[in-house]
Short mmCIF file of C-alpha atoms in Angstrom, two decimals:
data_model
loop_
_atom_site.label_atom_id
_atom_site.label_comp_id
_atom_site.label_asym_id
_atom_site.label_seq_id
_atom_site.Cartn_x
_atom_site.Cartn_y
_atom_site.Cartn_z
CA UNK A 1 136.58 83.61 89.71
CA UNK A 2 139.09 85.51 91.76
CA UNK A 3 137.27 87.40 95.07
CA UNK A 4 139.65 89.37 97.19
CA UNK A 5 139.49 91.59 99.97
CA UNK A 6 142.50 92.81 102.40
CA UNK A 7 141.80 90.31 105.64
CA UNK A 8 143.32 92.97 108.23
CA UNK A 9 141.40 94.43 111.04
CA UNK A 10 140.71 98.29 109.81
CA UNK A 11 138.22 99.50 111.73
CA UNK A 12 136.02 99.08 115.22
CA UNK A 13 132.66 99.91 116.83
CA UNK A 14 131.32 99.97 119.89
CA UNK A 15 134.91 98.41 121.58
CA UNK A 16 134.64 95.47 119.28
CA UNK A 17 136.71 94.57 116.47
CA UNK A 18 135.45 94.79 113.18
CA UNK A 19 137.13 93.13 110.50
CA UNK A 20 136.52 94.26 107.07
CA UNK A 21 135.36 97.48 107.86
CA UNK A 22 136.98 101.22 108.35
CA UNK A 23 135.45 103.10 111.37
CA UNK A 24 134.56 106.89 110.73
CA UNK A 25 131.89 109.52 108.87
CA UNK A 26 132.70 111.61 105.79
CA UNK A 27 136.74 110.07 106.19
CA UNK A 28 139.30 110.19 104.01
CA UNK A 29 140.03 106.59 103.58
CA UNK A 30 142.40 104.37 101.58
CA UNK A 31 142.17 100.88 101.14
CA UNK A 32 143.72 98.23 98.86
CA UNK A 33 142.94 94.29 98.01
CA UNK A 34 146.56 93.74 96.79
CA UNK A 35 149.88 94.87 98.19
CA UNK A 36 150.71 98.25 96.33
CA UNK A 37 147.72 98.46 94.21
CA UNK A 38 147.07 102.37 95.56
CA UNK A 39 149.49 104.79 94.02
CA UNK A 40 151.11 106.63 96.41
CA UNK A 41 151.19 110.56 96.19
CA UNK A 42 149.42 110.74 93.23
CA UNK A 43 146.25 109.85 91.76
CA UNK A 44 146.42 109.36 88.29
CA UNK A 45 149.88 107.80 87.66
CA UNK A 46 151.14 107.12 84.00
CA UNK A 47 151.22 103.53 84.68
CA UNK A 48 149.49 101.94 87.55
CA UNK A 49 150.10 98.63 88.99
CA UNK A 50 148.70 95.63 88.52
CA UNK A 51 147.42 97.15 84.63
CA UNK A 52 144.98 98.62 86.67
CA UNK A 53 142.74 101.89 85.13
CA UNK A 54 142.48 104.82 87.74
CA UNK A 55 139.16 106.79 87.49
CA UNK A 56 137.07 109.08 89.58
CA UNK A 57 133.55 108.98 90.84
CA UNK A 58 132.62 112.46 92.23
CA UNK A 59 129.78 112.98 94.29
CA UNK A 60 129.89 116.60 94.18
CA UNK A 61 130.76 119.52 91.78
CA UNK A 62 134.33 119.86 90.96
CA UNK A 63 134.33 123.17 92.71
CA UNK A 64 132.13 121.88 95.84
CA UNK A 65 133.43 123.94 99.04
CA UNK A 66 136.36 121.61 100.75
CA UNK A 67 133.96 120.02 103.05
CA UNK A 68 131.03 119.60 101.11
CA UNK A 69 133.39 117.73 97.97
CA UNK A 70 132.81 114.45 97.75
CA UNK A 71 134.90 112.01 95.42
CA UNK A 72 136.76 108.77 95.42
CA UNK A 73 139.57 107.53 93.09
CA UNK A 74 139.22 103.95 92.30
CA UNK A 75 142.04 101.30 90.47
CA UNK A 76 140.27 99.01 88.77
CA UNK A 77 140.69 95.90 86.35
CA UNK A 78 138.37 97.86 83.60
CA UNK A 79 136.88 101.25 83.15
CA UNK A 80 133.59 102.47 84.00
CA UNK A 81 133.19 103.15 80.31
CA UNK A 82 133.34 99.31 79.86
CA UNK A 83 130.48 99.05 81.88
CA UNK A 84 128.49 100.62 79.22
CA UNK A 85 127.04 98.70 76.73
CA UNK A 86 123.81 99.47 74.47
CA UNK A 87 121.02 100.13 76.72
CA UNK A 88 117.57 99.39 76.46
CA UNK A 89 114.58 100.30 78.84
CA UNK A 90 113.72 97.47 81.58
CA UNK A 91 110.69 96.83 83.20
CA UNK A 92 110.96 99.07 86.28
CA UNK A 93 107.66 96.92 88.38
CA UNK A 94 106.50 99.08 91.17
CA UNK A 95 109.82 101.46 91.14
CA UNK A 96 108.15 105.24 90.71
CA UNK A 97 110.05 108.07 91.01
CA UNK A 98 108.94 112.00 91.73
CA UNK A 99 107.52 113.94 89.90
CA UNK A 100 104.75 110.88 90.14
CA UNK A 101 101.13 112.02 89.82
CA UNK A 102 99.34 108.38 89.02
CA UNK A 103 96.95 108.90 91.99
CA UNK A 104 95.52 112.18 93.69
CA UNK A 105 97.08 113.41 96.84
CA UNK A 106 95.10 112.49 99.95
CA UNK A 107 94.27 114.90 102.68
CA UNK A 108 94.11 112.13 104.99
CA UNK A 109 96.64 110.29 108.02
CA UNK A 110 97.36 106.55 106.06
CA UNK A 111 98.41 103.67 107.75
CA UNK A 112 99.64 99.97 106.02
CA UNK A 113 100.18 96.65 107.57
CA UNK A 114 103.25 95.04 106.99
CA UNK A 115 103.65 93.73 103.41
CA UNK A 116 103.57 90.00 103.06
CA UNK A 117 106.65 88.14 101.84
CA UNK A 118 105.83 86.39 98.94
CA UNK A 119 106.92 82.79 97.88
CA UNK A 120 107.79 83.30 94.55
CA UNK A 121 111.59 84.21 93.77
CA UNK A 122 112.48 87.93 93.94
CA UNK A 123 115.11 89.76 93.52
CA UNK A 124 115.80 93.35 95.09
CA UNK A 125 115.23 95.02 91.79
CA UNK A 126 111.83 93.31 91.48
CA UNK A 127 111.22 93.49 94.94
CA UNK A 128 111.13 97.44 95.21
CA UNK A 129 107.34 98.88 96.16
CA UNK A 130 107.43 102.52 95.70
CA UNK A 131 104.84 104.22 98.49
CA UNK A 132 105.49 107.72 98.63
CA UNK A 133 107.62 110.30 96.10
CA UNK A 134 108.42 113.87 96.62
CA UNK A 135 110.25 116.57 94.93
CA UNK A 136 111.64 115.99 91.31
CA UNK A 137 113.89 114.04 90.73
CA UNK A 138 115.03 115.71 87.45
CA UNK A 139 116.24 118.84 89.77
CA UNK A 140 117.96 116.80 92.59
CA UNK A 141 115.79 117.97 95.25
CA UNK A 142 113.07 115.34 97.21
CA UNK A 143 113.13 111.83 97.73
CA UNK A 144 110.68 108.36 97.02
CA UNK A 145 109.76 105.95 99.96
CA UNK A 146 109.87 102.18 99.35
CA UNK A 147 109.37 98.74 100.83
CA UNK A 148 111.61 95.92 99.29
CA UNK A 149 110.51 92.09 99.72
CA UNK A 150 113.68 90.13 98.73
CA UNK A 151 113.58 86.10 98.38
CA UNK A 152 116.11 85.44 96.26
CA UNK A 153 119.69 87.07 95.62
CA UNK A 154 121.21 88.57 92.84
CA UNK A 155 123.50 86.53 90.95
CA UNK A 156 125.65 87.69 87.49
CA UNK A 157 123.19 90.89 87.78
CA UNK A 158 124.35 94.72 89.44
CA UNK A 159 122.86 98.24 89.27
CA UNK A 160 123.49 101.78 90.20
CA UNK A 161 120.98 104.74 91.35
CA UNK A 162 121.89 107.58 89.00
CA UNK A 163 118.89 109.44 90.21
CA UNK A 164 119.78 109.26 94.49
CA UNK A 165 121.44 107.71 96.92
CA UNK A 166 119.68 104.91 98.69
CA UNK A 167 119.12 104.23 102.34
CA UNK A 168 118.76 100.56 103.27
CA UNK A 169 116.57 100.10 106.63
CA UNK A 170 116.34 96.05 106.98
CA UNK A 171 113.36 95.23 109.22
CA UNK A 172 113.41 91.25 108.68
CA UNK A 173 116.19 89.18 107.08
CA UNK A 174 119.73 89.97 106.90
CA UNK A 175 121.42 91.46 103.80
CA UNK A 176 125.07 91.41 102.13
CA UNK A 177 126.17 94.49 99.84
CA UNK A 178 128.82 93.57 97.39
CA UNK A 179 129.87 96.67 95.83
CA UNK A 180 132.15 98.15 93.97
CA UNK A 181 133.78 98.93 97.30
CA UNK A 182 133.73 96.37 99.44
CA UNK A 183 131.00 93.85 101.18
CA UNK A 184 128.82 95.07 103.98
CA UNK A 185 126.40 92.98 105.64
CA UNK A 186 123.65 93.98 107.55
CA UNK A 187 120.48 93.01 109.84
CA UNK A 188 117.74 94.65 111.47
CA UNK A 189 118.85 97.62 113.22
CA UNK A 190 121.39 98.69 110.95
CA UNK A 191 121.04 100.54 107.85
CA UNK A 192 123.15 100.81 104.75
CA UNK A 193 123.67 104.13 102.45
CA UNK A 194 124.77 103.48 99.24
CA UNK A 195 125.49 107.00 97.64
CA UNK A 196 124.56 107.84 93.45
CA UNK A 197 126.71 105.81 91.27
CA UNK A 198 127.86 103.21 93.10
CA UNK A 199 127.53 99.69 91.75
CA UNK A 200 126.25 96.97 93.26
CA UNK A 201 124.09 94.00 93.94
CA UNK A 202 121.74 92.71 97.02
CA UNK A 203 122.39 88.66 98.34
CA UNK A 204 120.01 87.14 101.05
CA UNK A 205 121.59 85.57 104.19
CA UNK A 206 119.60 82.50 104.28
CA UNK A 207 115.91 83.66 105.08
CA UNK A 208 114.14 86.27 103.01
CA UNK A 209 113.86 89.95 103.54
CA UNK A 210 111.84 92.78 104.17
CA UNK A 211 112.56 96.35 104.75
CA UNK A 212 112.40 99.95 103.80
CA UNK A 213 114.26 102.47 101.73
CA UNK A 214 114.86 105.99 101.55
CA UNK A 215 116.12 106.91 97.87
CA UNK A 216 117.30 110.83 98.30
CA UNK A 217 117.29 113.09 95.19
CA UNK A 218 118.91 116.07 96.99
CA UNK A 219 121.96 116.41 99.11
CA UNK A 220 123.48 113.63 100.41
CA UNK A 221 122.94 112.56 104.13
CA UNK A 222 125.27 113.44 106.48
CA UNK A 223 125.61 114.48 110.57
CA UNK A 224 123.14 117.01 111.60
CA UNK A 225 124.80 119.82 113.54
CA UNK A 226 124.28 119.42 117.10
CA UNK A 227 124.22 122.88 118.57
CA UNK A 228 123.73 122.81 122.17
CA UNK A 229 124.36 119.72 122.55
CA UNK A 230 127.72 119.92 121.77
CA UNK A 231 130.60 117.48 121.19
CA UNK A 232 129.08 113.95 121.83
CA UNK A 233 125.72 111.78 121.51
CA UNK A 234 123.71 111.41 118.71
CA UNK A 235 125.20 109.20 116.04
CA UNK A 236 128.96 109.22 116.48
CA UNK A 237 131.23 109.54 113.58
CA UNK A 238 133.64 106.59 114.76
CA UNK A 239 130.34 104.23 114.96
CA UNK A 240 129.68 104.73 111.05
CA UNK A 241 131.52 101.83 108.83
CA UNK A 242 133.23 101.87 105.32
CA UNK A 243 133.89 98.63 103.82
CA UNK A 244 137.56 97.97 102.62
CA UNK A 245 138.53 97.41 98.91
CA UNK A 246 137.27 93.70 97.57
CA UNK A 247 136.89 93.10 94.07
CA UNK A 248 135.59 90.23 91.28
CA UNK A 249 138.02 88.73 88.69
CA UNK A 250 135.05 87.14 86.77
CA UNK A 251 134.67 86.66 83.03
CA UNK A 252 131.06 85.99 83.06
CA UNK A 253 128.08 87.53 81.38
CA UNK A 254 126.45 89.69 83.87
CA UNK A 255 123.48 92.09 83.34
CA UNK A 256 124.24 95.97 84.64
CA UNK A 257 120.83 98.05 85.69
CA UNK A 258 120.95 101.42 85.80
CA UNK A 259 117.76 103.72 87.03
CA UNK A 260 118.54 107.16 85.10
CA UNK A 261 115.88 109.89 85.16
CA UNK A 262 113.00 107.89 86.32
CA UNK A 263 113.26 105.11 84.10
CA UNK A 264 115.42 101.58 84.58
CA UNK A 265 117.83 100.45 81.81
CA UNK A 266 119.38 97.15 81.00
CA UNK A 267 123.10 96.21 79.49
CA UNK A 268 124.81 93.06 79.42
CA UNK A 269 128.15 92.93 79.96
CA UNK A 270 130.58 89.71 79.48
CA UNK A 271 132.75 90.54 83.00
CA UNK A 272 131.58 91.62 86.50
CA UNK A 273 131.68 95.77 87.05
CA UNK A 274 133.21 94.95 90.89
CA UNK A 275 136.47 95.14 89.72
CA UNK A 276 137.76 97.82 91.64
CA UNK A 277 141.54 96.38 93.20
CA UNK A 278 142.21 99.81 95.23
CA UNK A 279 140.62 103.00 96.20
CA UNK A 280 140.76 106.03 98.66
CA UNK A 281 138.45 108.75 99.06
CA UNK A 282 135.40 110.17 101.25
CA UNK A 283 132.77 109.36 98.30
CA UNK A 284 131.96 105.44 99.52
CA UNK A 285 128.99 103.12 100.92
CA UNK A 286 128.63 102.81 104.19
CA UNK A 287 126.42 101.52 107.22
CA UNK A 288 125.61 102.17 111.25
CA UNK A 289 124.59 100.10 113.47
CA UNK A 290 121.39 102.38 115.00
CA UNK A 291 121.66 100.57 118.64
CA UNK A 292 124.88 102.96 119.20
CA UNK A 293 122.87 106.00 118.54
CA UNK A 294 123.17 107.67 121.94
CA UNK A 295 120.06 109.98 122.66
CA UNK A 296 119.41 112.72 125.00
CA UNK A 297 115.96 114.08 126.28
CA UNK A 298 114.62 116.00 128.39
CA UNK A 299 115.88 114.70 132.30
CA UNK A 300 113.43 117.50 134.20
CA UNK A 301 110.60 118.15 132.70
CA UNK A 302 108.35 118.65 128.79
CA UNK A 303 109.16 117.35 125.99
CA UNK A 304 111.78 117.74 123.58
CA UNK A 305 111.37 117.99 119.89
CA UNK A 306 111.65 114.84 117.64
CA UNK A 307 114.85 116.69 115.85
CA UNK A 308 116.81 115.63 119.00
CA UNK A 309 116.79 111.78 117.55
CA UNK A 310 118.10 112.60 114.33
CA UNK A 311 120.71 110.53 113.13
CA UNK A 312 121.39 111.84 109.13
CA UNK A 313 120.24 115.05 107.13
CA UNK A 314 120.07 115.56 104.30
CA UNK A 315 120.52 119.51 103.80
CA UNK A 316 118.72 121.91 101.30
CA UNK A 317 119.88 125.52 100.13
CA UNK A 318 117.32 126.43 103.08
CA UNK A 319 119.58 126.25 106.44
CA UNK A 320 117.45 124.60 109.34
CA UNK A 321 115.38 122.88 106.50
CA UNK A 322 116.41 119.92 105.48
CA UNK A 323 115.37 117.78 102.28
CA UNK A 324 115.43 115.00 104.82
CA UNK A 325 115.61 113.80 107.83
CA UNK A 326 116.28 110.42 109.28
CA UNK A 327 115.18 110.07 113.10
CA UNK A 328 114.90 107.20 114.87
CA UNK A 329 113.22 106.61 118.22
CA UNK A 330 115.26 103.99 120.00
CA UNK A 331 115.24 102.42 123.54
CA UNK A 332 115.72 105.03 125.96
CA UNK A 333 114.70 106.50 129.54
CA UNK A 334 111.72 108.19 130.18
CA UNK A 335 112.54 110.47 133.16
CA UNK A 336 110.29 113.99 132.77
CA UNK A 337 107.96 115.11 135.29
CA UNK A 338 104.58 116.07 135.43
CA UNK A 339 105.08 116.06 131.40
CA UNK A 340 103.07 114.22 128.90
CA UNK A 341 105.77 111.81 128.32
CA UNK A 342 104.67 110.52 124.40
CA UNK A 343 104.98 112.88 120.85
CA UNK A 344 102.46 115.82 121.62
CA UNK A 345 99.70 115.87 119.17
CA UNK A 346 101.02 118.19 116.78
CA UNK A 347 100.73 119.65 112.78
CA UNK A 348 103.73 119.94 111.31
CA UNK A 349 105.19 121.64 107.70
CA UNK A 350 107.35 118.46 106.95
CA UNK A 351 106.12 115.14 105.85
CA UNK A 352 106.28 112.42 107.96
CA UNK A 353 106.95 108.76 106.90
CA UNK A 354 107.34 106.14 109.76
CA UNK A 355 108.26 103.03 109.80
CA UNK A 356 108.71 100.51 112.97
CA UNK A 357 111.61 97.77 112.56
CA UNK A 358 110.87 96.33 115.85
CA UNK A 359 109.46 95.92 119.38
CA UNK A 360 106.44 98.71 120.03
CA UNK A 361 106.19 102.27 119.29
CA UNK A 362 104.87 104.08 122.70
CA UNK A 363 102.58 106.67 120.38
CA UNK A 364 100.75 103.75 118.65
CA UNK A 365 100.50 100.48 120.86
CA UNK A 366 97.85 99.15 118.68
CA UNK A 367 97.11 98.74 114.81
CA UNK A 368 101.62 99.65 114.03
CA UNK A 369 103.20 96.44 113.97
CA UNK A 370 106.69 95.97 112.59
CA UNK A 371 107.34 96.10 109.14
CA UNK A 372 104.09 98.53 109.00
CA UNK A 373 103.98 102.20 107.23
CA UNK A 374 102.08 105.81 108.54
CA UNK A 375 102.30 108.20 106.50
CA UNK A 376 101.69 111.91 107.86
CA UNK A 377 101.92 114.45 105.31
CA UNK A 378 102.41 118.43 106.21
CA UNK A 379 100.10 120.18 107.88
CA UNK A 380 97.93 117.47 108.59
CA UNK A 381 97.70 116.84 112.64
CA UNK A 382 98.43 114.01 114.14
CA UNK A 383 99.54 112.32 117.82
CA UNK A 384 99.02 109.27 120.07
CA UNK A 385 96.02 107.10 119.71
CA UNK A 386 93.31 106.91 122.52
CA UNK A 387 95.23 103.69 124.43
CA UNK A 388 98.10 105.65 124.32
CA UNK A 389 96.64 109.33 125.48
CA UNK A 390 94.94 107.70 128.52
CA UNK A 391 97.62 105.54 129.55
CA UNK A 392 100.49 108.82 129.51
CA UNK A 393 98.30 111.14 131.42
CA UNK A 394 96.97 108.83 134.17
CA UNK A 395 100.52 106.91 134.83
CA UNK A 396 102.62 106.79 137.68
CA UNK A 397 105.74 108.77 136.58
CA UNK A 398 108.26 107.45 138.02
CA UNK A 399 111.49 106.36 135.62
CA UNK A 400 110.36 104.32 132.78
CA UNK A 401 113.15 102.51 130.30
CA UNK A 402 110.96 102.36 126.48
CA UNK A 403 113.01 98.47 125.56
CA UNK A 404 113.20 96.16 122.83
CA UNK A 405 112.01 99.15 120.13
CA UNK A 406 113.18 100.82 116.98
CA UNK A 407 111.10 102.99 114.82
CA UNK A 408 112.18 105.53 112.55
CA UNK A 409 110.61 108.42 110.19
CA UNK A 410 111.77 109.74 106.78
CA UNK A 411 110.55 113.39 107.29
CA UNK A 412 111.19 115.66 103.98
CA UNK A 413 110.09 119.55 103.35
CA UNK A 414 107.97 118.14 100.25
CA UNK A 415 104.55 116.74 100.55
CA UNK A 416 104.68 113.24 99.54
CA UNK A 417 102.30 111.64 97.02
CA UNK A 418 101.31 108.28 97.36
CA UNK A 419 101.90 105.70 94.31
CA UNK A 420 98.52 104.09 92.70
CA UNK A 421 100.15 100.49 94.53
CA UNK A 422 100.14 102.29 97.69
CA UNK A 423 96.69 103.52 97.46
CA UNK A 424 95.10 100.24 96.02
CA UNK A 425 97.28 97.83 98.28
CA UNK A 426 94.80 95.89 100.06
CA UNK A 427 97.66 96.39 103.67
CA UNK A 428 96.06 99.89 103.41
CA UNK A 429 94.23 100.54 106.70
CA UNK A 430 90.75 101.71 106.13
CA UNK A 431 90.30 102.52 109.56
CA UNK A 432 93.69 104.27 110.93
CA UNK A 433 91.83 107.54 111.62
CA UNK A 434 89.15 105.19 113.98
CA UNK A 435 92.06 105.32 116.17
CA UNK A 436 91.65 109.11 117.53
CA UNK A 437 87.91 108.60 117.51
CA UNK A 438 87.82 107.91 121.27
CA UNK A 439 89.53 111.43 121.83
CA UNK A 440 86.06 112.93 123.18
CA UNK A 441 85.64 116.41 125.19
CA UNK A 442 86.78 116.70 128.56
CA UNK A 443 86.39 120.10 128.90
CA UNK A 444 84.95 121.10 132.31
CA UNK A 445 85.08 124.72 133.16
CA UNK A 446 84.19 123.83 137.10
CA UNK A 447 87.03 121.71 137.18
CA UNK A 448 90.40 123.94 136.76
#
């Protein structure tokens, strides 16, 4: 086995160096494991070096608008087409995909504990729990929630999402991508995007892992616009990191999974598919470390909407609407006054799916623990619980610094279903909607 990767410093975040990585969002980049092995000036070449094979993976139409295209060329030991053996249909487990209608729709708030971590081995592709889908698949438009449980890594096994691109969210247990592209690692705090196509498999760092995933049918994420808010904060493009080129020189049966309109299929192939020596492009994995996200809010008085913490999009043919968000709620200041400082109680037209990777989420002190789930689907209202309400309107406001937290929601314009595991799992919380129950009337016309 030959494993290579160019050892030069490429990239940085945050003021530290970074080596392995390039430092940017939506980049051109180009990257090479071997002295020369990226043409220059052209890139199909009669003859490249190395007996390299030069092939595209495009992201986008052909005739995508300039900054919507998305494509990489990659030099690699074989073709793509030599990754393609006979397929035959694999036991997906708990992997569902939209359209999924295996259990009615609930009009009802949901809440799940954290999944346990079991002690048999299992691998990311058996480890996937489907909880929510939305949209169709089949017309590139919605997404599917999961929770992954990983205990043991992948080894002479790879696959590739034809049907999204997947969002990584590790909540416990530290993760290294070895893709086509390059290696990323990453822990809680960070997330990975690895976009459709893209080969690759999932290792362990040691302890098991738990986390979430966002696998998006539609556009692919990228930077919300920031409007008012102008040049800076947010998620900064030079925070976001690409890996550079690494690839596998091993002649070694390996089994390729592919997940192609709903289903998961099986080849077995006598090399490894990361082969790829060179490549440059703006169609590649990458990951962000979501302790850089800057946020702003409101530094007088009320509160701001949630959309302010948004740190990817992905868009729809609808402008202002997106097919999903991604919005965290990090540590930050607290600073209004005489506001209600927590989310309002509110009914919204997207559907909210939340998630908490540490710490405590100010809304829900009790009963949302990390690794937990809440699922609020459109138009059905929700807000803080009774703890919460109480504490926010009788506090002292004076500056308050929310510390050691990290939640996030996948919101989406599509209602989202909820998988027959989801509904039968015994983490489901009978009682979530107990939590509002203490909200009782306080209305006294004699007291204005």
């Amino acid at each position: 086995m030959n494993y290579n990767a160019a050892p030069e410093v490429l990239g940085k975040s945050v003021g530290q160096v970074t080596p392995g990585y390039m430092s940017g969002f939506g980049n051109s980049f180009e990257t090479e494991a071997l002295p020369g092995a990226l043409p220059m000036g052209r890139n199909s070449p009669q003859r490249c070096a190395y007996g390299l094979y030069a092939e595209q993976l495009s992201g986008s139409p052909f005739t995508a608008p300039r900054g919507s295209n998305e494509r990489s060329w990659l030099y690699r030991i074989r073709p793509s087409v030599r990754h393609s053996g006979r397929f035959a249909k694999a036991d997906a487990g708990l992997w569902r995909t939209a359209p999924c209608h295996e259990h009615e729709l609930p009009i009802a708030q949901l809440r799940w504990d954290p999944a346990p971590i079991p002690h048999a081995d299992m691998t990311f592709l058996q480890g996937v729990q489907t909880m929510t889908t939305a949209g169709d698949a089949n017309t590139q438009a919605g997404m599917a929630a999961h929770v992954y449980l990983i205990t043991k890594s992948m080894v002479d096994q790879h696959f590739y999402n034809a049907d999204g691109e997947m969002m990584f969210v590790p909540q416990q247990g530290s993760l290294k991508f070895v893709t086509e592209f390059g290696r990323i690692e990453a822990e809680p705090g960070e997330i990975v995007v690895i976009p459709r196509g893209v080969k690759f498999r999932v290792e362990i760092q040691g302890a098991p892992a738990r986390g979430y995933i966002c696998e998006n049918y539609g556009g692919a994420f990228t930077l919300p616009e920031r409007g008012p808010i102008g040049a800076n904060c947010l998620a900064n493009a030079r925070d976001f990191l690409t890996p550079v080129a690494a690839y596998e020189d091993k002649d070694t049966p390996t089994e390729l999974f592919v997940k192609w309109g709903g289903q998961l299929w099986m080849t077995k192939l006598p090399h490894s598919p990361i082969d790829v020596v060179a490549w440059h492009g703006n169609y590649a994995p990458y990951k962000y470390d979501l302790r850089t996200f800057s946020p702003v809010g409101a530094i007088g008085f009320d509160h701001p909407d949630p959309s302010i913490f948004t740190v990817l999009t992905s868009p729809s043919e609808t402008a202002g609407t997106a097919n999903i968000d991604f919005v965290i709620f990090p540590e930050r200041w607290a600073v209004a006054e005489n506001t209600f400082r927590p989310p309002w109680y509110h009914m919204n037209i997207m559907s909210e799916f939340m998630g908490l990777i540490y710490g405590v989420y100010d809304a829900k002190p009790q009963g949302f623990t990390p690794g937990g789930i809440s699922l609020h689907n459109m138009m059905l209202p929700h807000g803080p619980d009774r703890q919460a309400f109480d504490h926010a309107s009788n506090s002292e406001l004076k500056p308050v610094k929310l510390t050691g937290t990290m939640a996030f929601m996948f919101e989406t314009r599509y209602p989202q279903r909820v998988t027959e595991f989801a509904a039968k799992s015994a983490t489901l919380q009978d009682d979530y909607a107990d939590c509002w129950k203490g909200l009782e009337k306080r209305f006294d016309p004699n007291k204005p």
